[in-house]
Amino acid sequence: MLKRCLLPLTIGCLALSTPSFAFKLIGPKWEDGNVSFDTSFPGNNNPNGFNWGTAMREAANKWGNQVDGLNLSYSTNGGHPCAGYVAAFPEDNQNASGFYTDSCGEAFGTDVIAVTLSRSIGSRYSESDIVFNSNESWSVYDGGTRSTLDFRRVAVHEFGHLIGLDHEETNAAIMAPFIGSIFDPTSDDLTGARTIYSQATGGGGNTPAIRASLEEPSASQAANGVTNIRGWAVGLNTIQRIALYIDGSYVSDIPYGGERADVGQTFSNYPNASKSGFSMIYNWGNLSTGQHTMEIRAFDSSGGVESQSTNFTVHAFDNAFISDPNRVEILSSATVTDPRTITLDQVRADGKTYKVVLRWNTATQKWDVAEIN
Ligand SMILES: [Ca+2]
Ligand SMILES: [Ca+2]
Ligand SMILES: [Zn+2]
């Protein structure tokens, strides 16, 4: 049995080898990409008005709806995640989810908030169950973490384990080992899931002419200052260029051909996959504050095109470039609102007062400005 868990604090849960630059796969997958899942949700002792079964399906659909070759179906047959593990619940041969006071007979590790218990036969999963720690206080919300845990993002993470994804410690990912502000699968997460299920035997198996991934900015990432746009693209035909579009308008081509040994290893059936990186420095100050869409298009020598897009939010002071440093002042003390978030309630910038939130960003490895209000 394999156990995968999710932690609220920066305490090691799984020891991983040297960080690489992409998603990690556990190994097994579901035969033909078909997963049936029971969302009866027993053990719910802190409802707070939420329908956990519905939230569980919403979480699972974030994978199922975005991954070809992964097909989800649901039931409410009273399945219990600890069936077969705990004497009180006889084996029900279902993939189930629910709350329980411990990890089906064993104590949850320190600060573990949910666990996925998986069994496999050879390279195929046979059964997998998700247990949520009923000692925690749960609710459902998007955005930054609050005092109660967001059930749905934890469910997205655990379902990621259920379909075969391991923890990702380098790129921004819902599969990060610690809960944070990410609540949807990122492009890195989805690339991992697609890598498993686009090749599932007997279902959805194909080798598209072009595969591309936009890794940074990641989904819903806050963008400000001068940072990187990066990703990779591989093709059965030669990739000729990568073009960048913002809010639907062409901006420029992105230099292509960078070293990506990890992509070369994963997609060894594509020529030159180890030289498939693209990256470019971009000044977000060129854009207005608020939400924008970024799209990259990879063009190959036979006229094929593959597009990847992401939404991101630009945060900035009204004056995009404040040349006098004396016009920027922090007027209140900093508050640590969660282990990775610093809030500055009063920042005076060019005569106007703002609230500024700094949040740890795995992709950039620094505290980035996540909100300016
Ligand atoms: Ca699907
Ligand atoms: Ca089960
Ligand atoms: Zn985990």
PDB file of N, CA and C in Angstrom, residues 112-161:
ATOM      1  N   VAL A 112      -0.599  16.004   9.408  1.00  0.00           N
ATOM      2  CA  VAL A 112      -1.159  15.459   8.166  1.00  0.00           C
ATOM      3  C   VAL A 112      -2.659  15.730   8.147  1.00  0.00           C
ATOM      4  N   ILE A 113      -3.150  16.300   7.040  1.00  0.00           N
ATOM      5  CA  ILE A 113      -4.556  16.684   6.983  1.00  0.00           C
ATOM      6  C   ILE A 113      -5.387  15.761   6.091  1.00  0.00           C
ATOM      7  N   ALA A 114      -4.729  15.002   5.225  1.00  0.00           N
ATOM      8  CA  ALA A 114      -5.444  14.046   4.380  1.00  0.00           C
ATOM      9  C   ALA A 114      -4.444  13.030   3.851  1.00  0.00           C
ATOM     10  N   VAL A 115      -4.943  11.838   3.536  1.00  0.00           N
ATOM     11  CA  VAL A 115      -4.062  10.766   3.062  1.00  0.00           C
ATOM     12  C   VAL A 115      -4.764  10.010   1.939  1.00  0.00           C
ATOM     13  N   THR A 116      -4.013   9.650   0.916  1.00  0.00           N
ATOM     14  CA  THR A 116      -4.529   8.778  -0.132  1.00  0.00           C
ATOM     15  C   THR A 116      -3.886   7.406   0.033  1.00  0.00           C
ATOM     16  N   LEU A 117      -4.715   6.374   0.182  1.00  0.00           N
ATOM     17  CA  LEU A 117      -4.237   5.008   0.375  1.00  0.00           C
ATOM     18  C   LEU A 117      -4.439   4.258  -0.939  1.00  0.00           C
ATOM     19  N   SER A 118      -3.347   3.876  -1.581  1.00  0.00           N
ATOM     20  CA  SER A 118      -3.462   3.271  -2.911  1.00  0.00           C
ATOM     21  C   SER A 118      -2.916   1.853  -2.917  1.00  0.00           C
ATOM     22  N   ARG A 119      -3.584   0.991  -3.659  1.00  0.00           N
ATOM     23  CA  ARG A 119      -3.079  -0.359  -3.886  1.00  0.00           C
ATOM     24  C   ARG A 119      -2.956  -0.574  -5.385  1.00  0.00           C
ATOM     25  N   SER A 120      -1.918  -1.289  -5.782  1.00  0.00           N
ATOM     26  CA  SER A 120      -1.755  -1.544  -7.207  1.00  0.00           C
ATOM     27  C   SER A 120      -1.338  -2.980  -7.443  1.00  0.00           C
ATOM     28  N   ILE A 121      -1.624  -3.451  -8.641  1.00  0.00           N
ATOM     29  CA  ILE A 121      -1.197  -4.772  -9.083  1.00  0.00           C
ATOM     30  C   ILE A 121      -0.339  -4.519 -10.309  1.00  0.00           C
ATOM     31  N   GLY A 122       0.942  -4.803 -10.194  1.00  0.00           N
ATOM     32  CA  GLY A 122       1.854  -4.466 -11.285  1.00  0.00           C
ATOM     33  C   GLY A 122       1.837  -2.971 -11.510  1.00  0.00           C
ATOM     34  N   SER A 123       1.630  -2.545 -12.745  1.00  0.00           N
ATOM     35  CA  SER A 123       1.654  -1.116 -13.054  1.00  0.00           C
ATOM     36  C   SER A 123       0.247  -0.525 -13.093  1.00  0.00           C
ATOM     37  N   ARG A 124      -0.747  -1.255 -12.542  1.00  0.00           N
ATOM     38  CA  ARG A 124      -2.131  -0.776 -12.576  1.00  0.00           C
ATOM     39  C   ARG A 124      -2.665  -0.587 -11.165  1.00  0.00           C
ATOM     40  N   TYR A 125      -3.336   0.540 -10.928  1.00  0.00           N
ATOM     41  CA  TYR A 125      -4.009   0.716  -9.649  1.00  0.00           C
ATOM     42  C   TYR A 125      -5.183  -0.245  -9.567  1.00  0.00           C
ATOM     43  N   SER A 126      -5.378  -0.826  -8.385  1.00  0.00           N
ATOM     44  CA  SER A 126      -6.538  -1.691  -8.184  1.00  0.00           C
ATOM     45  C   SER A 126      -7.575  -0.989  -7.313  1.00  0.00           C
ATOM     46  N   GLU A 127      -7.131  -0.170  -6.360  1.00  0.00           N
ATOM     47  CA  GLU A 127      -8.073   0.539  -5.502  1.00  0.00           C
ATOM     48  C   GLU A 127      -7.355   1.700  -4.833  1.00  0.00           C
ATOM     49  N   SER A 128      -8.094   2.779  -4.589  1.00  0.00           N
ATOM     50  CA  SER A 128      -7.487   3.927  -3.928  1.00  0.00           C
ATOM     51  C   SER A 128      -8.560   4.676  -3.149  1.00  0.00           C
ATOM     52  N   ASP A 129      -8.242   5.060  -1.931  1.00  0.00           N
ATOM     53  CA  ASP A 129      -9.206   5.720  -1.057  1.00  0.00           C
ATOM     54  C   ASP A 129      -8.576   6.975  -0.461  1.00  0.00           C
ATOM     55  N   ILE A 130      -9.405   7.979  -0.237  1.00  0.00           N
ATOM     56  CA  ILE A 130      -8.905   9.251   0.289  1.00  0.00           C
ATOM     57  C   ILE A 130      -9.550   9.532   1.645  1.00  0.00           C
ATOM     58  N   VAL A 131      -8.704   9.711   2.669  1.00  0.00           N
ATOM     59  CA  VAL A 131      -9.175   9.949   4.035  1.00  0.00           C
ATOM     60  C   VAL A 131      -8.822  11.376   4.439  1.00  0.00           C
ATOM     61  N   PHE A 132      -9.829  12.133   4.857  1.00  0.00           N
ATOM     62  CA  PHE A 132      -9.609  13.499   5.332  1.00  0.00           C
ATOM     63  C   PHE A 132      -9.658  13.484   6.861  1.00  0.00           C
ATOM     64  N   ASN A 133      -8.736  14.201   7.481  1.00  0.00           N
ATOM     65  CA  ASN A 133      -8.598  14.208   8.940  1.00  0.00           C
ATOM     66  C   ASN A 133      -9.783  14.938   9.581  1.00  0.00           C
ATOM     67  N   SER A 134     -10.646  14.183  10.269  1.00  0.00           N
ATOM     68  CA  SER A 134     -11.861  14.785  10.838  1.00  0.00           C
ATOM     69  C   SER A 134     -11.561  15.621  12.078  1.00  0.00           C
ATOM     70  N   ASN A 135     -10.302  15.617  12.544  1.00  0.00           N
ATOM     71  CA  ASN A 135      -9.939  16.468  13.688  1.00  0.00           C
ATOM     72  C   ASN A 135      -9.685  17.912  13.269  1.00  0.00           C
ATOM     73  N   GLU A 136      -9.567  18.130  11.948  1.00  0.00           N
ATOM     74  CA  GLU A 136      -9.319  19.488  11.451  1.00  0.00           C
ATOM     75  C   GLU A 136     -10.639  20.210  11.224  1.00  0.00           C
ATOM     76  N   SER A 137     -10.566  21.530  11.091  1.00  0.00           N
ATOM     77  CA  SER A 137     -11.745  22.328  10.788  1.00  0.00           C
ATOM     78  C   SER A 137     -11.724  22.661   9.296  1.00  0.00           C
ATOM     79  N   TRP A 138     -12.785  22.264   8.585  1.00  0.00           N
ATOM     80  CA  TRP A 138     -12.795  22.351   7.126  1.00  0.00           C
ATOM     81  C   TRP A 138     -13.856  23.322   6.627  1.00  0.00           C
ATOM     82  N   SER A 139     -13.590  23.954   5.507  1.00  0.00           N
ATOM     83  CA  SER A 139     -14.623  24.673   4.767  1.00  0.00           C
ATOM     84  C   SER A 139     -14.244  24.599   3.289  1.00  0.00           C
ATOM     85  N   VAL A 140     -14.908  25.386   2.448  1.00  0.00           N
ATOM     86  CA  VAL A 140     -14.622  25.360   1.012  1.00  0.00           C
ATOM     87  C   VAL A 140     -14.493  26.795   0.525  1.00  0.00           C
ATOM     88  N   TYR A 141     -13.338  27.142  -0.039  1.00  0.00           N
ATOM     89  CA  TYR A 141     -13.145  28.491  -0.574  1.00  0.00           C
ATOM     90  C   TYR A 141     -11.960  28.477  -1.536  1.00  0.00           C
ATOM     91  N   ASP A 142     -11.872  29.501  -2.380  1.00  0.00           N
ATOM     92  CA  ASP A 142     -10.708  29.685  -3.248  1.00  0.00           C
ATOM     93  C   ASP A 142      -9.856  30.811  -2.676  1.00  0.00           C
ATOM     94  N   GLY A 143      -8.667  31.007  -3.205  1.00  0.00           N
ATOM     95  CA  GLY A 143      -7.818  32.116  -2.781  1.00  0.00           C
ATOM     96  C   GLY A 143      -6.867  31.722  -1.665  1.00  0.00           C
ATOM     97  N   GLY A 144      -6.325  32.729  -0.978  1.00  0.00           N
ATOM     98  CA  GLY A 144      -5.314  32.502   0.054  1.00  0.00           C
ATOM     99  C   GLY A 144      -5.848  31.638   1.191  1.00  0.00           C
ATOM    100  N   THR A 145      -4.939  30.964   1.914  1.00  0.00           N
ATOM    101  CA  THR A 145      -5.372  30.073   2.986  1.00  0.00           C
ATOM    102  C   THR A 145      -5.919  30.878   4.164  1.00  0.00           C
ATOM    103  N   ARG A 146      -6.925  30.310   4.837  1.00  0.00           N
ATOM    104  CA  ARG A 146      -7.553  30.951   5.998  1.00  0.00           C
ATOM    105  C   ARG A 146      -7.371  30.040   7.211  1.00  0.00           C
ATOM    106  N   SER A 147      -8.054  30.375   8.317  1.00  0.00           N
ATOM    107  CA  SER A 147      -7.871  29.574   9.533  1.00  0.00           C
ATOM    108  C   SER A 147      -8.488  28.186   9.383  1.00  0.00           C
ATOM    109  N   THR A 148      -9.583  28.052   8.612  1.00  0.00           N
ATOM    110  CA  THR A 148     -10.092  26.715   8.316  1.00  0.00           C
ATOM    111  C   THR A 148      -9.429  26.231   7.030  1.00  0.00           C
ATOM    112  N   LEU A 149      -9.346  24.911   6.865  1.00  0.00           N
ATOM    113  CA  LEU A 149      -8.713  24.344   5.671  1.00  0.00           C
ATOM    114  C   LEU A 149      -9.711  24.326   4.522  1.00  0.00           C
ATOM    115  N   ASP A 150      -9.251  24.676   3.322  1.00  0.00           N
ATOM    116  CA  ASP A 150     -10.102  24.559   2.137  1.00  0.00           C
ATOM    117  C   ASP A 150     -10.136  23.096   1.718  1.00  0.00           C
ATOM    118  N   PHE A 151     -11.290  22.473   1.928  1.00  0.00           N
ATOM    119  CA  PHE A 151     -11.444  21.053   1.614  1.00  0.00           C
ATOM    120  C   PHE A 151     -11.156  20.765   0.147  1.00  0.00           C
ATOM    121  N   ARG A 152     -11.652  21.658  -0.742  1.00  0.00           N
ATOM    122  CA  ARG A 152     -11.611  21.319  -2.166  1.00  0.00           C
ATOM    123  C   ARG A 152     -10.184  21.263  -2.698  1.00  0.00           C
ATOM    124  N   ARG A 153      -9.306  22.204  -2.270  1.00  0.00           N
ATOM    125  CA  ARG A 153      -7.945  22.151  -2.818  1.00  0.00           C
ATOM    126  C   ARG A 153      -7.192  20.940  -2.268  1.00  0.00           C
ATOM    127  N   VAL A 154      -7.534  20.536  -1.031  1.00  0.00           N
ATOM    128  CA  VAL A 154      -6.912  19.326  -0.491  1.00  0.00           C
ATOM    129  C   VAL A 154      -7.390  18.112  -1.294  1.00  0.00           C
ATOM    130  N   ALA A 155      -8.688  18.138  -1.661  1.00  0.00           N
ATOM    131  CA  ALA A 155      -9.242  17.044  -2.466  1.00  0.00           C
ATOM    132  C   ALA A 155      -8.585  17.000  -3.849  1.00  0.00           C
ATOM    133  N   VAL A 156      -8.307  18.181  -4.443  1.00  0.00           N
ATOM    134  CA  VAL A 156      -7.624  18.214  -5.749  1.00  0.00           C
ATOM    135  C   VAL A 156      -6.247  17.564  -5.610  1.00  0.00           C
ATOM    136  N   HIS A 157      -5.532  17.913  -4.538  1.00  0.00           N
ATOM    137  CA  HIS A 157      -4.195  17.356  -4.293  1.00  0.00           C
ATOM    138  C   HIS A 157      -4.269  15.837  -4.129  1.00  0.00           C
ATOM    139  N   GLU A 158      -5.180  15.379  -3.263  1.00  0.00           N
ATOM    140  CA  GLU A 158      -5.258  13.934  -3.004  1.00  0.00           C
ATOM    141  C   GLU A 158      -5.698  13.176  -4.253  1.00  0.00           C
ATOM    142  N   PHE A 159      -6.621  13.771  -5.022  1.00  0.00           N
ATOM    143  CA  PHE A 159      -7.049  13.094  -6.252  1.00  0.00           C
ATOM    144  C   PHE A 159      -5.887  13.028  -7.243  1.00  0.00           C
ATOM    145  N   GLY A 160      -5.000  14.027  -7.182  1.00  0.00           N
ATOM    146  CA  GLY A 160      -3.776  13.979  -7.991  1.00  0.00           C
ATOM    147  C   GLY A 160      -2.946  12.750  -7.650  1.00  0.00           C
ATOM    148  N   HIS A 161      -2.826  12.450  -6.339  1.00  0.00           N
ATOM    149  CA  HIS A 161      -2.136  11.212  -5.942  1.00  0.00           C
ATOM    150  C   HIS A 161      -2.892  10.001  -6.477  1.00  0.00           C
TER     151      HIS A 161
END
